[in-house]
Short mmCIF file of C-alpha atoms in Angstrom, two decimals:
data_model
loop_
_atom_site.label_atom_id
_atom_site.label_comp_id
_atom_site.label_asym_id
_atom_site.label_seq_id
_atom_site.Cartn_x
_atom_site.Cartn_y
_atom_site.Cartn_z
CA UNK V 181 20.05 -17.89 -11.26
CA UNK V 182 17.44 -16.02 -9.25
CA UNK V 183 18.55 -13.52 -6.67
CA UNK V 184 18.84 -15.09 -3.21
CA UNK V 185 17.96 -13.59 0.14
CA UNK V 186 20.86 -12.56 2.32
CA UNK V 187 21.80 -15.49 4.54
CA UNK V 188 21.42 -15.79 8.28
CA UNK V 189 25.00 -15.26 9.34
CA UNK V 190 26.16 -16.75 12.61
CA UNK V 191 28.39 -13.93 13.73
CA UNK V 192 29.13 -15.71 16.99
CA UNK V 193 30.64 -12.86 18.98
CA UNK V 194 27.78 -10.43 18.30
CA UNK V 195 25.05 -13.02 18.76
CA UNK V 196 26.59 -14.05 22.07
CA UNK V 197 26.82 -10.41 23.17
CA UNK V 198 23.16 -9.79 22.41
CA UNK V 199 22.08 -13.12 23.90
CA UNK V 200 23.81 -12.19 27.15
CA UNK V 201 22.27 -8.71 27.07
CA UNK V 202 18.69 -9.82 26.50
CA UNK V 203 19.02 -12.54 29.17
CA UNK V 204 20.18 -10.15 31.87
CA UNK V 205 17.96 -10.28 34.94
CA UNK V 206 15.51 -7.37 35.18
CA UNK V 207 16.44 -6.20 31.67
CA UNK V 208 12.84 -5.54 30.59
CA UNK V 209 13.51 -2.57 28.30
CA UNK V 210 16.26 -2.60 25.69
CA UNK V 211 17.52 0.21 23.48
CA UNK V 212 19.11 -1.43 20.43
CA UNK V 213 21.26 1.18 18.72
CA UNK V 214 23.11 1.37 15.40
CA UNK V 215 23.24 3.87 12.50
CA UNK V 216 20.44 3.94 9.94
CA UNK V 217 20.98 1.26 7.31
CA UNK V 218 23.37 -0.72 9.51
CA UNK V 219 21.27 -3.87 9.42
CA UNK V 220 19.56 -3.64 12.81
CA UNK V 221 16.30 -5.13 11.54
CA UNK V 222 18.09 -7.89 9.62
CA UNK V 223 20.15 -8.87 12.64
CA UNK V 224 17.16 -8.90 15.00
CA UNK V 225 15.03 -10.89 12.55
CA UNK V 226 17.77 -13.48 12.21
CA UNK V 227 18.30 -13.59 15.95
CA UNK V 228 14.64 -14.16 16.84
CA UNK V 229 14.18 -16.61 13.96
CA UNK V 230 16.83 -18.74 15.64
CA UNK V 231 15.46 -18.35 19.18
CA UNK V 232 11.94 -19.74 19.36
CA UNK V 233 11.83 -19.15 23.11
CA UNK V 234 11.06 -15.49 22.32
CA UNK V 235 7.48 -14.78 21.25
CA UNK V 236 8.06 -11.64 19.22
CA UNK V 237 5.53 -9.06 18.05
CA UNK V 238 6.73 -6.24 15.85
CA UNK V 239 5.47 -2.66 15.51
CA UNK V 240 6.39 -0.08 12.87
CA UNK V 241 5.80 3.36 14.44
CA UNK V 242 6.25 5.09 11.08
CA UNK V 243 2.57 4.22 10.58
CA UNK V 244 1.60 6.24 13.66
CA UNK V 245 3.33 9.51 12.89
CA UNK V 246 0.20 11.32 11.70
CA UNK V 247 -2.12 10.23 14.52
CA UNK V 248 -2.81 12.13 17.78
CA UNK V 249 -1.22 10.68 20.93
CA UNK V 250 -4.45 9.12 22.16
CA UNK V 251 -5.09 7.45 18.80
CA UNK V 252 -1.49 6.22 18.62
CA UNK V 253 -2.11 3.92 21.52
CA UNK V 254 -5.32 2.65 19.94
CA UNK V 255 -3.37 1.90 16.76
CA UNK V 256 -0.79 0.05 18.81
CA UNK V 257 -3.54 -2.14 20.24
CA UNK V 258 -4.90 -2.70 16.76
CA UNK V 259 -1.49 -3.75 15.44
CA UNK V 260 -0.86 -6.03 18.41
CA UNK V 261 -4.17 -7.77 17.85
CA UNK V 262 -3.43 -8.13 14.17
CA UNK V 263 0.04 -9.55 14.91
CA UNK V 264 -1.39 -12.00 17.44
CA UNK V 265 -4.20 -13.17 15.19
CA UNK V 266 -1.94 -13.45 12.15
CA UNK V 267 0.98 -15.24 13.78
CA UNK V 268 -0.55 -17.29 16.60
CA UNK V 269 -4.13 -18.29 15.68
CA UNK V 270 -3.70 -21.89 16.84
CA UNK V 271 -2.22 -20.90 20.18
CA UNK V 272 -4.89 -18.28 20.89
CA UNK V 273 -7.99 -20.36 19.99
CA UNK V 274 -10.25 -17.32 19.86
CA UNK V 275 -13.64 -17.90 21.49
CA UNK V 276 -16.92 -16.73 19.99
CA UNK V 277 -17.65 -14.11 22.65
CA UNK V 278 -14.11 -12.75 22.38
CA UNK V 279 -14.44 -12.62 18.61
CA UNK V 280 -17.56 -10.45 18.95
CA UNK V 281 -15.87 -8.13 21.43
CA UNK V 282 -12.82 -7.95 19.23
CA UNK V 283 -14.80 -6.95 16.17
CA UNK V 284 -16.86 -4.31 17.93
CA UNK V 285 -13.87 -2.84 19.74
CA UNK V 286 -11.67 -2.71 16.69
CA UNK V 287 -14.45 -1.17 14.66
CA UNK V 288 -14.68 1.50 17.34
CA UNK V 289 -10.95 2.21 17.12
CA UNK V 290 -10.97 2.41 13.36
CA UNK V 291 -14.26 4.27 13.19
CA UNK V 292 -12.84 6.96 15.46
CA UNK V 293 -9.94 7.48 13.09
CA UNK V 294 -12.05 6.99 9.99
CA UNK V 295 -9.91 4.16 8.63
CA UNK V 296 -12.44 2.24 6.57
CA UNK V 297 -10.14 0.15 4.43
CA UNK V 298 -8.02 -1.31 7.27
CA UNK V 299 -11.25 -2.01 9.17
CA UNK V 300 -12.49 -4.21 6.34
CA UNK V 301 -9.14 -5.95 6.14
CA UNK V 302 -9.30 -6.63 9.87
CA UNK V 303 -12.80 -8.04 9.64
CA UNK V 304 -11.76 -10.36 6.84
CA UNK V 305 -8.63 -11.44 8.74
CA UNK V 306 -10.69 -12.15 11.84
CA UNK V 307 -13.10 -14.15 9.72
CA UNK V 308 -10.28 -16.36 8.58
CA UNK V 309 -8.99 -16.84 12.12
CA UNK V 310 -12.38 -17.68 13.61
CA UNK V 311 -13.14 -20.19 10.89
CA UNK V 312 -16.42 -18.50 10.12
CA UNK V 313 -15.40 -17.60 6.59
CA UNK V 314 -14.62 -14.28 4.96
CA UNK V 315 -17.61 -11.91 5.04
CA UNK V 316 -18.48 -10.13 1.84
CA UNK V 317 -18.46 -6.34 1.56
CA UNK V 318 -22.23 -6.04 2.08
CA UNK V 319 -22.01 -8.04 5.29
CA UNK V 320 -19.15 -5.91 6.53
CA UNK V 321 -21.06 -2.71 5.79
CA UNK V 322 -24.04 -4.16 7.63
CA UNK V 323 -21.92 -4.91 10.69
CA UNK V 324 -20.54 -1.38 10.62
CA UNK V 325 -24.07 0.03 10.60
CA UNK V 326 -25.00 -2.24 13.49
CA UNK V 327 -21.98 -0.97 15.36
CA UNK V 328 -23.13 2.62 14.91
CA UNK V 329 -26.50 1.70 16.33
CA UNK V 330 -24.79 -0.15 19.19
CA UNK V 331 -22.63 2.86 19.96
CA UNK V 332 -25.65 5.16 20.11
CA UNK V 333 -27.52 2.66 22.27
CA UNK V 334 -24.63 2.34 24.69
CA UNK V 335 -24.60 6.10 25.21
CA UNK V 336 -28.29 6.04 26.14
CA UNK V 337 -27.95 3.39 28.86
CA UNK V 338 -28.19 4.80 32.37
CA UNK V 339 -25.09 4.49 34.53
CA UNK V 340 -25.39 2.06 37.41
CA UNK V 341 -24.85 3.29 40.95
CA UNK V 342 -21.26 2.65 41.91
CA UNK V 343 -19.24 3.64 44.83
CA UNK V 344 -17.66 7.02 44.03
CA UNK V 345 -14.11 5.78 44.43
CA UNK V 346 -14.72 2.60 42.48
CA UNK V 347 -16.31 4.57 39.65
CA UNK V 348 -13.36 6.95 39.56
CA UNK V 349 -10.79 4.14 39.40
CA UNK V 350 -12.67 2.23 36.74
CA UNK V 351 -13.26 5.32 34.63
CA UNK V 352 -9.55 6.08 34.72
CA UNK V 353 -8.64 2.55 33.71
CA UNK V 354 -11.07 2.61 30.81
CA UNK V 355 -10.15 6.05 29.53
CA UNK V 356 -8.65 5.56 26.04
CA UNK V 357 -5.00 6.52 25.89
CA UNK V 358 -4.75 7.02 29.66
CA UNK V 359 -1.52 5.80 31.28
CA UNK V 360 -3.50 3.49 33.59
CA UNK V 361 -5.88 2.34 30.89
CA UNK V 362 -6.99 -1.28 31.16
CA UNK V 363 -10.01 -1.58 28.89
CA UNK V 364 -11.47 -4.80 27.51
CA UNK V 365 -9.13 -4.85 24.52
CA UNK V 366 -6.07 -4.31 26.71
CA UNK V 367 -7.23 -7.21 28.87
CA UNK V 368 -7.82 -9.31 25.75
CA UNK V 369 -4.29 -8.63 24.48
CA UNK V 370 -2.82 -9.58 27.87
CA UNK V 371 -4.92 -12.74 27.87
CA UNK V 372 -3.91 -13.65 24.32
CA UNK V 373 -0.22 -13.19 25.10
CA UNK V 374 -0.61 -15.42 28.12
CA UNK V 375 -2.34 -18.08 26.00
CA UNK V 376 0.42 -18.03 23.41
CA UNK V 377 3.02 -18.33 26.14
CA UNK V 378 1.24 -21.29 27.77
CA UNK V 379 0.67 -23.02 24.42
CA UNK V 380 4.35 -22.67 23.50
CA UNK V 381 5.40 -23.95 26.92
CA UNK V 382 3.23 -27.05 26.68
CA UNK V 383 5.58 -29.94 26.05
CA UNK V 384 8.58 -27.58 26.34
CA UNK V 385 8.69 -27.20 30.10
CA UNK V 386 12.47 -26.90 30.04
CA UNK V 387 12.30 -23.71 27.97
CA UNK V 388 11.56 -20.32 29.44
CA UNK V 389 9.33 -18.58 26.88
CA UNK V 390 9.20 -14.78 26.98
CA UNK V 391 7.11 -12.24 25.09
CA UNK V 392 8.96 -9.49 23.23
CA UNK V 393 7.58 -6.27 21.74
CA UNK V 394 9.93 -5.02 19.02
CA UNK V 395 9.45 -1.35 18.11
CA UNK V 396 11.40 -0.89 14.89
CA UNK V 397 12.45 1.93 12.57
CA UNK V 398 12.21 4.77 15.09
CA UNK V 399 15.04 6.53 13.26
CA UNK V 400 12.93 6.78 10.09
CA UNK V 401 10.65 9.36 11.71
CA UNK V 402 10.86 13.13 11.86
CA UNK V 403 12.26 14.39 15.20
CA UNK V 404 8.91 15.66 16.53
CA UNK V 405 7.31 12.27 15.89
CA UNK V 406 10.22 10.39 17.48
CA UNK V 407 9.83 12.19 20.81
CA UNK V 408 6.05 12.07 20.71
CA UNK V 409 6.17 8.30 20.26
CA UNK V 410 8.83 7.89 22.93
CA UNK V 411 6.58 9.84 25.28
CA UNK V 412 3.58 7.66 24.42
CA UNK V 413 5.53 4.48 25.19
CA UNK V 414 6.99 6.03 28.32
CA UNK V 415 3.54 6.97 29.62
CA UNK V 416 2.44 3.36 29.39
CA UNK V 417 5.22 1.91 31.51
CA UNK V 418 4.22 1.07 35.07
CA UNK V 419 7.13 2.49 37.07
CA UNK V 420 5.60 1.40 40.37
CA UNK V 421 5.33 -2.28 39.48
CA UNK V 422 8.19 -2.07 36.94
CA UNK V 423 6.15 -3.87 34.30
CA UNK V 424 5.70 -3.17 30.63
CA UNK V 425 2.30 -2.39 29.14
CA UNK V 426 0.31 -5.53 28.26
CA UNK V 427 2.72 -7.55 30.40
CA UNK V 428 5.43 -7.96 27.76
CA UNK V 429 8.56 -9.50 29.25
CA UNK V 430 10.78 -7.40 26.99
CA UNK V 431 10.31 -4.23 24.96
CA UNK V 432 13.04 -3.42 22.44
CA UNK V 433 13.34 0.08 20.95
CA UNK V 434 15.35 0.03 17.71
CA UNK V 435 17.03 3.28 16.66
CA UNK V 436 20.31 5.17 16.48
CA UNK V 437 20.81 6.66 19.95
CA UNK V 438 23.33 9.18 18.58
CA UNK V 439 20.72 10.52 16.16
CA UNK V 440 18.17 10.65 18.96
CA UNK V 441 20.60 12.68 21.06
CA UNK V 442 21.26 15.12 18.19
CA UNK V 443 17.50 15.55 17.76
CA UNK V 444 17.07 16.01 21.50
CA UNK V 445 19.80 18.67 21.74
CA UNK V 446 18.38 20.51 18.75
CA UNK V 447 14.87 20.44 20.20
CA UNK V 448 15.54 21.13 23.88
CA UNK V 449 19.01 22.69 23.88
CA UNK V 450 22.42 21.48 25.00
CA UNK V 451 21.75 22.38 28.63
CA UNK V 452 18.95 19.83 29.00
CA UNK V 453 20.23 16.46 30.25
CA UNK V 454 19.71 13.82 27.57
CA UNK V 455 20.70 10.91 29.80
CA UNK V 456 17.88 11.58 32.23
CA UNK V 457 15.40 11.47 29.36
CA UNK V 458 16.61 8.43 27.46
CA UNK V 459 17.48 6.13 30.36
CA UNK V 460 13.79 5.40 31.02
CA UNK V 461 13.76 3.45 27.74
CA UNK V 462 16.38 0.90 28.75
CA UNK V 463 16.93 -1.08 31.93
CA UNK V 464 20.69 -1.65 32.02
CA UNK V 465 22.62 -0.03 29.18
CA UNK V 466 22.24 0.82 25.51
CA UNK V 467 23.09 -2.18 23.35
CA UNK V 468 25.29 -0.80 20.58
CA UNK V 469 25.15 -3.09 17.57
CA UNK V 470 28.67 -3.28 16.15
CA UNK V 471 27.94 -3.26 12.43
CA UNK V 472 31.66 -3.22 11.57
CA UNK V 473 32.34 -6.44 13.43
CA UNK V 474 29.11 -8.03 12.17
CA UNK V 475 29.88 -7.34 8.51
CA UNK V 476 33.50 -8.38 8.80
CA UNK V 477 32.52 -11.63 10.46
CA UNK V 478 29.90 -12.16 7.76
CA UNK V 479 31.69 -10.98 4.64
CA UNK V 480 32.32 -14.34 2.96
CA UNK V 481 28.79 -15.62 3.59
CA UNK V 482 27.24 -12.35 2.41
CA UNK V 483 29.22 -12.31 -0.85
CA UNK V 484 28.77 -16.06 -1.37
CA UNK V 485 25.00 -15.50 -1.20
CA UNK V 486 25.42 -13.53 -4.46
CA UNK V 487 28.09 -15.81 -5.91
CA UNK V 488 27.32 -16.60 -9.55
CA UNK V 489 30.72 -16.84 -11.21
CA UNK V 490 29.53 -17.94 -14.68
CA UNK V 491 26.30 -15.95 -14.82
CA UNK V 492 27.20 -14.58 -18.27
CA UNK V 493 29.06 -17.66 -19.50
CA UNK V 494 26.76 -20.67 -19.54
CA UNK V 495 29.44 -22.71 -21.33
CA UNK V 496 32.08 -21.68 -18.83
CA UNK V 497 35.46 -20.06 -19.44
CA UNK V 498 38.99 -21.40 -19.82
CA UNK V 499 40.27 -22.43 -16.42
CA UNK V 500 43.23 -20.06 -16.68
CA UNK V 501 40.70 -17.20 -16.69
CA UNK V 502 38.07 -18.49 -14.26
CA UNK V 503 40.61 -19.57 -11.63
CA UNK V 504 41.77 -15.97 -11.26
CA UNK V 505 38.46 -14.90 -9.77
CA UNK V 506 37.20 -18.07 -8.15
CA UNK V 507 37.34 -17.58 -4.38
CA UNK V 508 37.81 -21.31 -3.84
CA UNK V 509 40.76 -21.53 -6.23
CA UNK V 510 42.40 -18.12 -5.89
CA UNK V 511 42.54 -16.89 -2.33
CA UNK V 512 44.70 -13.98 -3.44
CA UNK V 513 41.95 -12.21 -5.40
CA UNK V 514 39.42 -12.85 -2.63
CA UNK V 515 41.84 -11.32 -0.11
CA UNK V 516 42.11 -8.15 -2.21
CA UNK V 517 38.34 -7.96 -2.59
CA UNK V 518 37.94 -8.49 1.15
CA UNK V 519 40.68 -5.95 1.96
CA UNK V 520 38.84 -3.20 0.08
CA UNK V 521 35.44 -4.14 1.51
CA UNK V 522 36.89 -4.17 5.03
CA UNK V 523 38.20 -0.63 4.58
CA UNK V 524 34.78 0.48 3.33
CA UNK V 525 33.15 -1.18 6.34
CA UNK V 526 35.60 0.46 8.76
CA UNK V 527 34.43 3.89 7.64
CA UNK V 528 30.78 2.78 7.33
CA UNK V 529 30.85 3.49 3.61
CA UNK V 530 28.92 0.28 3.04
CA UNK V 531 26.34 -1.30 5.32
CA UNK V 532 23.89 -4.18 5.21
CA UNK V 533 21.70 -2.24 2.77
CA UNK V 534 24.59 -2.16 0.30
CA UNK V 535 24.84 -5.94 0.49
CA UNK V 536 21.11 -6.13 -0.17
CA UNK V 537 21.65 -3.96 -3.26
CA UNK V 538 24.54 -6.15 -4.46
CA UNK V 539 23.07 -8.53 -7.05
CA UNK V 540 25.89 -10.91 -7.91
CA UNK V 541 29.59 -11.61 -7.74
CA UNK V 542 30.47 -12.78 -11.23
CA UNK V 543 32.97 -12.67 -14.06
CA UNK V 544 31.72 -9.82 -16.28
CA UNK V 545 31.17 -10.30 -20.00
CA UNK V 546 31.93 -6.70 -21.00
CA UNK V 547 33.99 -5.88 -24.06
CA UNK V 548 35.85 -2.59 -23.78
CA UNK V 549 37.20 -0.32 -26.50
CA UNK V 550 40.56 0.73 -25.07
CA UNK V 551 43.27 2.54 -26.98
CA UNK V 552 43.82 0.77 -30.29
CA UNK V 553 42.20 -2.51 -29.34
CA UNK V 554 39.18 -4.22 -27.83
CA UNK V 555 39.63 -6.16 -24.62
CA UNK V 556 37.50 -8.39 -22.44
CA UNK V 557 37.04 -7.08 -18.91
CA UNK V 558 38.21 -10.37 -17.44
CA UNK V 559 41.71 -9.82 -18.87
CA UNK V 560 42.38 -7.39 -16.04
CA UNK V 561 41.90 -7.94 -12.32
CA UNK V 562 41.19 -4.23 -11.87
CA UNK V 563 38.14 -4.28 -14.15
CA UNK V 564 36.65 -7.41 -12.57
CA UNK V 565 37.30 -5.93 -9.13
CA UNK V 566 35.71 -2.59 -10.02
CA UNK V 567 32.63 -4.09 -11.67
CA UNK V 568 32.04 -6.33 -8.65
CA UNK V 569 32.35 -3.35 -6.32
CA UNK V 570 30.09 -1.09 -8.40
CA UNK V 571 27.18 -3.38 -7.56
CA UNK V 572 27.15 -2.16 -3.96
CA UNK V 573 26.24 1.37 -5.05
CA UNK V 574 23.56 3.08 -7.15
CA UNK V 575 26.08 4.72 -9.52
CA UNK V 576 29.75 4.34 -10.52
CA UNK V 577 30.30 7.89 -9.24
CA UNK V 578 29.40 6.65 -5.75
CA UNK V 579 32.24 4.11 -5.88
CA UNK V 580 34.60 6.85 -7.05
CA UNK V 581 33.55 8.98 -4.07
CA UNK V 582 34.17 6.03 -1.74
CA UNK V 583 37.68 5.60 -3.17
CA UNK V 584 38.25 9.31 -2.58
CA UNK V 585 37.26 8.99 1.09
CA UNK V 586 39.51 5.96 1.48
CA UNK V 587 42.61 7.54 -0.03
CA UNK V 588 42.11 10.69 2.05
CA UNK V 589 41.81 8.69 5.28
CA UNK V 590 44.50 6.09 4.57
CA UNK V 591 47.67 6.52 6.64
CA UNK V 592 50.47 6.15 4.11
CA UNK V 593 54.23 6.20 4.58
CA UNK V 594 56.50 6.69 1.57
CA UNK V 595 59.76 6.54 3.49
CA UNK V 596 62.10 3.78 2.29
CA UNK V 597 61.36 0.35 3.72
CA UNK V 598 65.00 -0.33 4.54
CA UNK V 599 64.25 -3.17 6.94
CA UNK V 600 61.56 -4.66 4.69
CA UNK V 601 58.84 -4.14 7.27
CA UNK V 602 56.05 -3.93 4.71
CA UNK V 603 54.35 -7.29 4.97
CA UNK V 604 50.98 -6.06 3.68
CA UNK V 605 51.16 -7.54 0.20
CA UNK V 606 47.59 -6.45 -0.51
CA UNK V 607 48.86 -2.90 -1.00
CA UNK V 608 51.36 -3.87 -3.67
CA UNK V 609 48.79 -6.07 -5.37
CA UNK V 610 46.22 -3.25 -5.56
CA UNK V 611 48.84 -0.88 -6.99
CA UNK V 612 49.73 -3.54 -9.57
CA UNK V 613 46.06 -4.07 -10.49
CA UNK V 614 45.67 -0.31 -11.03
CA UNK V 615 48.77 0.31 -13.15
CA UNK V 616 47.35 -0.73 -16.58
CA UNK V 617 44.84 2.11 -16.25
CA UNK V 618 47.37 4.67 -15.05
CA UNK V 619 50.18 4.01 -17.54
CA UNK V 620 49.78 5.59 -20.99
CA UNK V 621 47.13 3.50 -22.77
CA UNK V 622 49.16 3.52 -26.00
CA UNK V 623 51.73 1.36 -24.25
CA UNK V 624 49.18 -1.09 -22.78
CA UNK V 625 46.23 -1.25 -25.17
CA UNK V 626 47.98 -1.77 -28.47
CA UNK V 627 48.42 -4.28 -31.25
CA UNK V 628 52.06 -3.43 -31.90
CA UNK V 629 53.52 -5.03 -28.77
CA UNK V 630 56.79 -3.15 -29.36
CA UNK V 631 58.07 -3.55 -25.82
CA UNK V 632 60.68 -5.83 -24.32
CA UNK V 633 59.39 -8.46 -21.95
CA UNK V 634 60.90 -8.49 -18.47
CA UNK V 635 62.50 -5.11 -19.02
CA UNK V 636 62.16 -2.50 -16.26
CA UNK V 637 60.14 0.55 -17.29
CA UNK V 638 59.74 3.70 -15.22
CA UNK V 639 56.62 5.76 -14.51
CA UNK V 640 56.93 9.18 -12.86
CA UNK V 641 53.86 9.73 -10.73
CA UNK V 642 52.75 12.07 -7.94
CA UNK V 643 51.36 10.56 -4.77
CA UNK V 644 48.36 11.96 -2.87
CA UNK V 645 50.69 14.37 -1.04
CA UNK V 646 52.08 15.76 -4.29
CA UNK V 647 55.42 14.00 -3.79
CA UNK V 648 57.13 12.54 -6.90
CA UNK V 649 57.23 8.77 -7.11
CA UNK V 650 59.20 6.48 -9.39
CA UNK V 651 57.24 3.34 -10.20
CA UNK V 652 59.18 0.50 -11.78
CA UNK V 653 57.18 -2.07 -13.72
CA UNK V 654 57.52 -4.77 -16.38
CA UNK V 655 55.29 -5.68 -19.32
CA UNK V 656 54.53 -9.15 -20.59
CA UNK V 657 52.39 -10.34 -23.47
CA UNK V 658 49.74 -12.96 -22.82
CA UNK V 659 50.05 -14.93 -26.05
CA UNK V 660 46.82 -16.90 -25.55
CA UNK V 661 44.63 -13.80 -25.53
CA UNK V 662 46.97 -11.14 -26.90
CA UNK V 663 46.82 -8.57 -24.16
CA UNK V 664 49.52 -6.83 -22.15
CA UNK V 665 49.95 -7.67 -18.46
CA UNK V 666 51.72 -5.36 -16.00
CA UNK V 667 53.91 -6.44 -13.11
CA UNK V 668 54.89 -4.01 -10.32
CA UNK V 669 58.57 -4.13 -9.39
CA UNK V 670 58.74 -1.31 -6.86
CA UNK V 671 57.29 2.06 -5.88
CA UNK V 672 59.77 4.54 -4.39
CA UNK V 673 60.10 8.21 -3.61
CA UNK V 674 62.22 9.91 -6.27
CA UNK V 675 65.88 9.53 -5.48
CA UNK V 676 65.39 6.64 -3.06
CA UNK V 677 66.36 3.03 -3.64
CA UNK V 678 64.27 0.99 -1.20
CA UNK V 679 60.52 0.60 -1.87
CA UNK V 680 58.13 2.87 0.01
CA UNK V 681 57.06 1.47 3.36
CA UNK V 682 53.33 1.91 2.93
CA UNK V 683 52.05 3.45 -0.34
CA UNK V 684 48.43 4.54 -0.50
CA UNK V 685 46.65 1.83 -2.55
CA UNK V 686 43.42 3.79 -2.69
CA UNK V 687 45.15 6.71 -4.39
CA UNK V 688 45.99 4.37 -7.24
CA UNK V 689 42.52 2.78 -7.23
CA UNK V 690 40.91 6.21 -7.28
CA UNK V 691 42.94 7.48 -10.24
CA UNK V 692 42.68 4.26 -12.23
CA UNK V 693 38.92 4.12 -11.74
CA UNK V 694 38.56 7.82 -12.56
CA UNK V 695 40.48 7.25 -15.79
CA UNK V 696 38.22 4.33 -16.68
CA UNK V 697 35.12 6.47 -16.17
CA UNK V 698 36.53 9.39 -18.17
CA UNK V 699 37.55 7.10 -21.03
CA UNK V 700 34.22 5.27 -20.82
CA UNK V 701 35.81 1.89 -20.17
CA UNK V 702 33.22 1.47 -17.42
CA UNK V 703 29.64 2.67 -17.87
#
């Protein structure tokens, strides 16, 4: 089974929140904030894929970080033209005279920055769009030489006599990188956007189409580049007319506003007001993407996208084995899996990128040398659980570190549950899953089976606070596969009778998993 793309998840509450935010009247500039790796880009892509009324163009400022401010804006124009020509050729219907202007102007931009390779790509792309065919390299080089001659010729032409004021205004509007710049290419971009909008509206008069400029991955830049780019975009906002550059209906800046504030404070000091700086980049309020809620709402769909239960068993497995781990047949195991993932999500220990790393949910085919015997991983819920959680991380050690964070942050209570208030059965189940890898392996992984079934055995164990616990358990032999299963009876503080109110399940997970790593049960 080939690896699937992550699904478009209809997390209704978050989609509704963002839909309401983007539709707010006069909300022309939006700051979309979430931590790095939280899935901002994935969410926005899914959102705009489902809302065709938004004509979206996307910029990646990481490509601009090495260019001077003036050239940054020229690169923005280049990318906008490329996006328009690539995504909306039919709507634009580029005319011959515009095609000539486009080529010359873009050659000028790229020539200034000495970007030969992208220039040739652009020429070839424009050739495809115009229907004139793809020019060969010799033709492109010839056009470039003609451009050089044109540029020299233009400089030799005498200036016409203009009114002083008119000349001043026009020169300001045509000055590259100027805040009031409105050169031919800027006009062409505005015109193209308008054409796309009109073409989309034709036959869809009931829909209100809007153009959106999405500026993504700002939090991937070094601090100095972040503020330089913010300043470039800020300089090209018309505060008098309250319009965005090129007439975009919406501009969305995608970043982590908390990181931006940390960078700002480090750069300018704590006494400089951050709010006064950042509020020019959004019209109403910062939209804070709730990655915790999004992932929790999406968890089943995200895991199901990687669901390949019999990946390693083309002939299947006995139903008594497969049913244990089949989400559709055993809700109990899914609830444990979900319980652990939810805790990881709560502390942002896994994000959308971890789900992208996760290759498959499956029954593993590993054979493990344990104690005096060899076992299949699928004999024990703990091993299947661990292997299917390892896939979210680069290394097993990363999962161990996550368990450590979880047990240190979990609020446990080992006082006796006299009134039987503990209704969280997931905790007891996780402790039970962990016990085979905490109890002495000679008792569990053996061929002697010299224990009494359904007899209470006792394990003395310290909890995460160093307090002594008494864990009562029973052993049973699975005769079909000849392995020992463990059943938790109760977990109490030493000297107490009633079970502990809320043991720390992640303390047991952490120690069981650590033992498995040390004994090389898990690679």
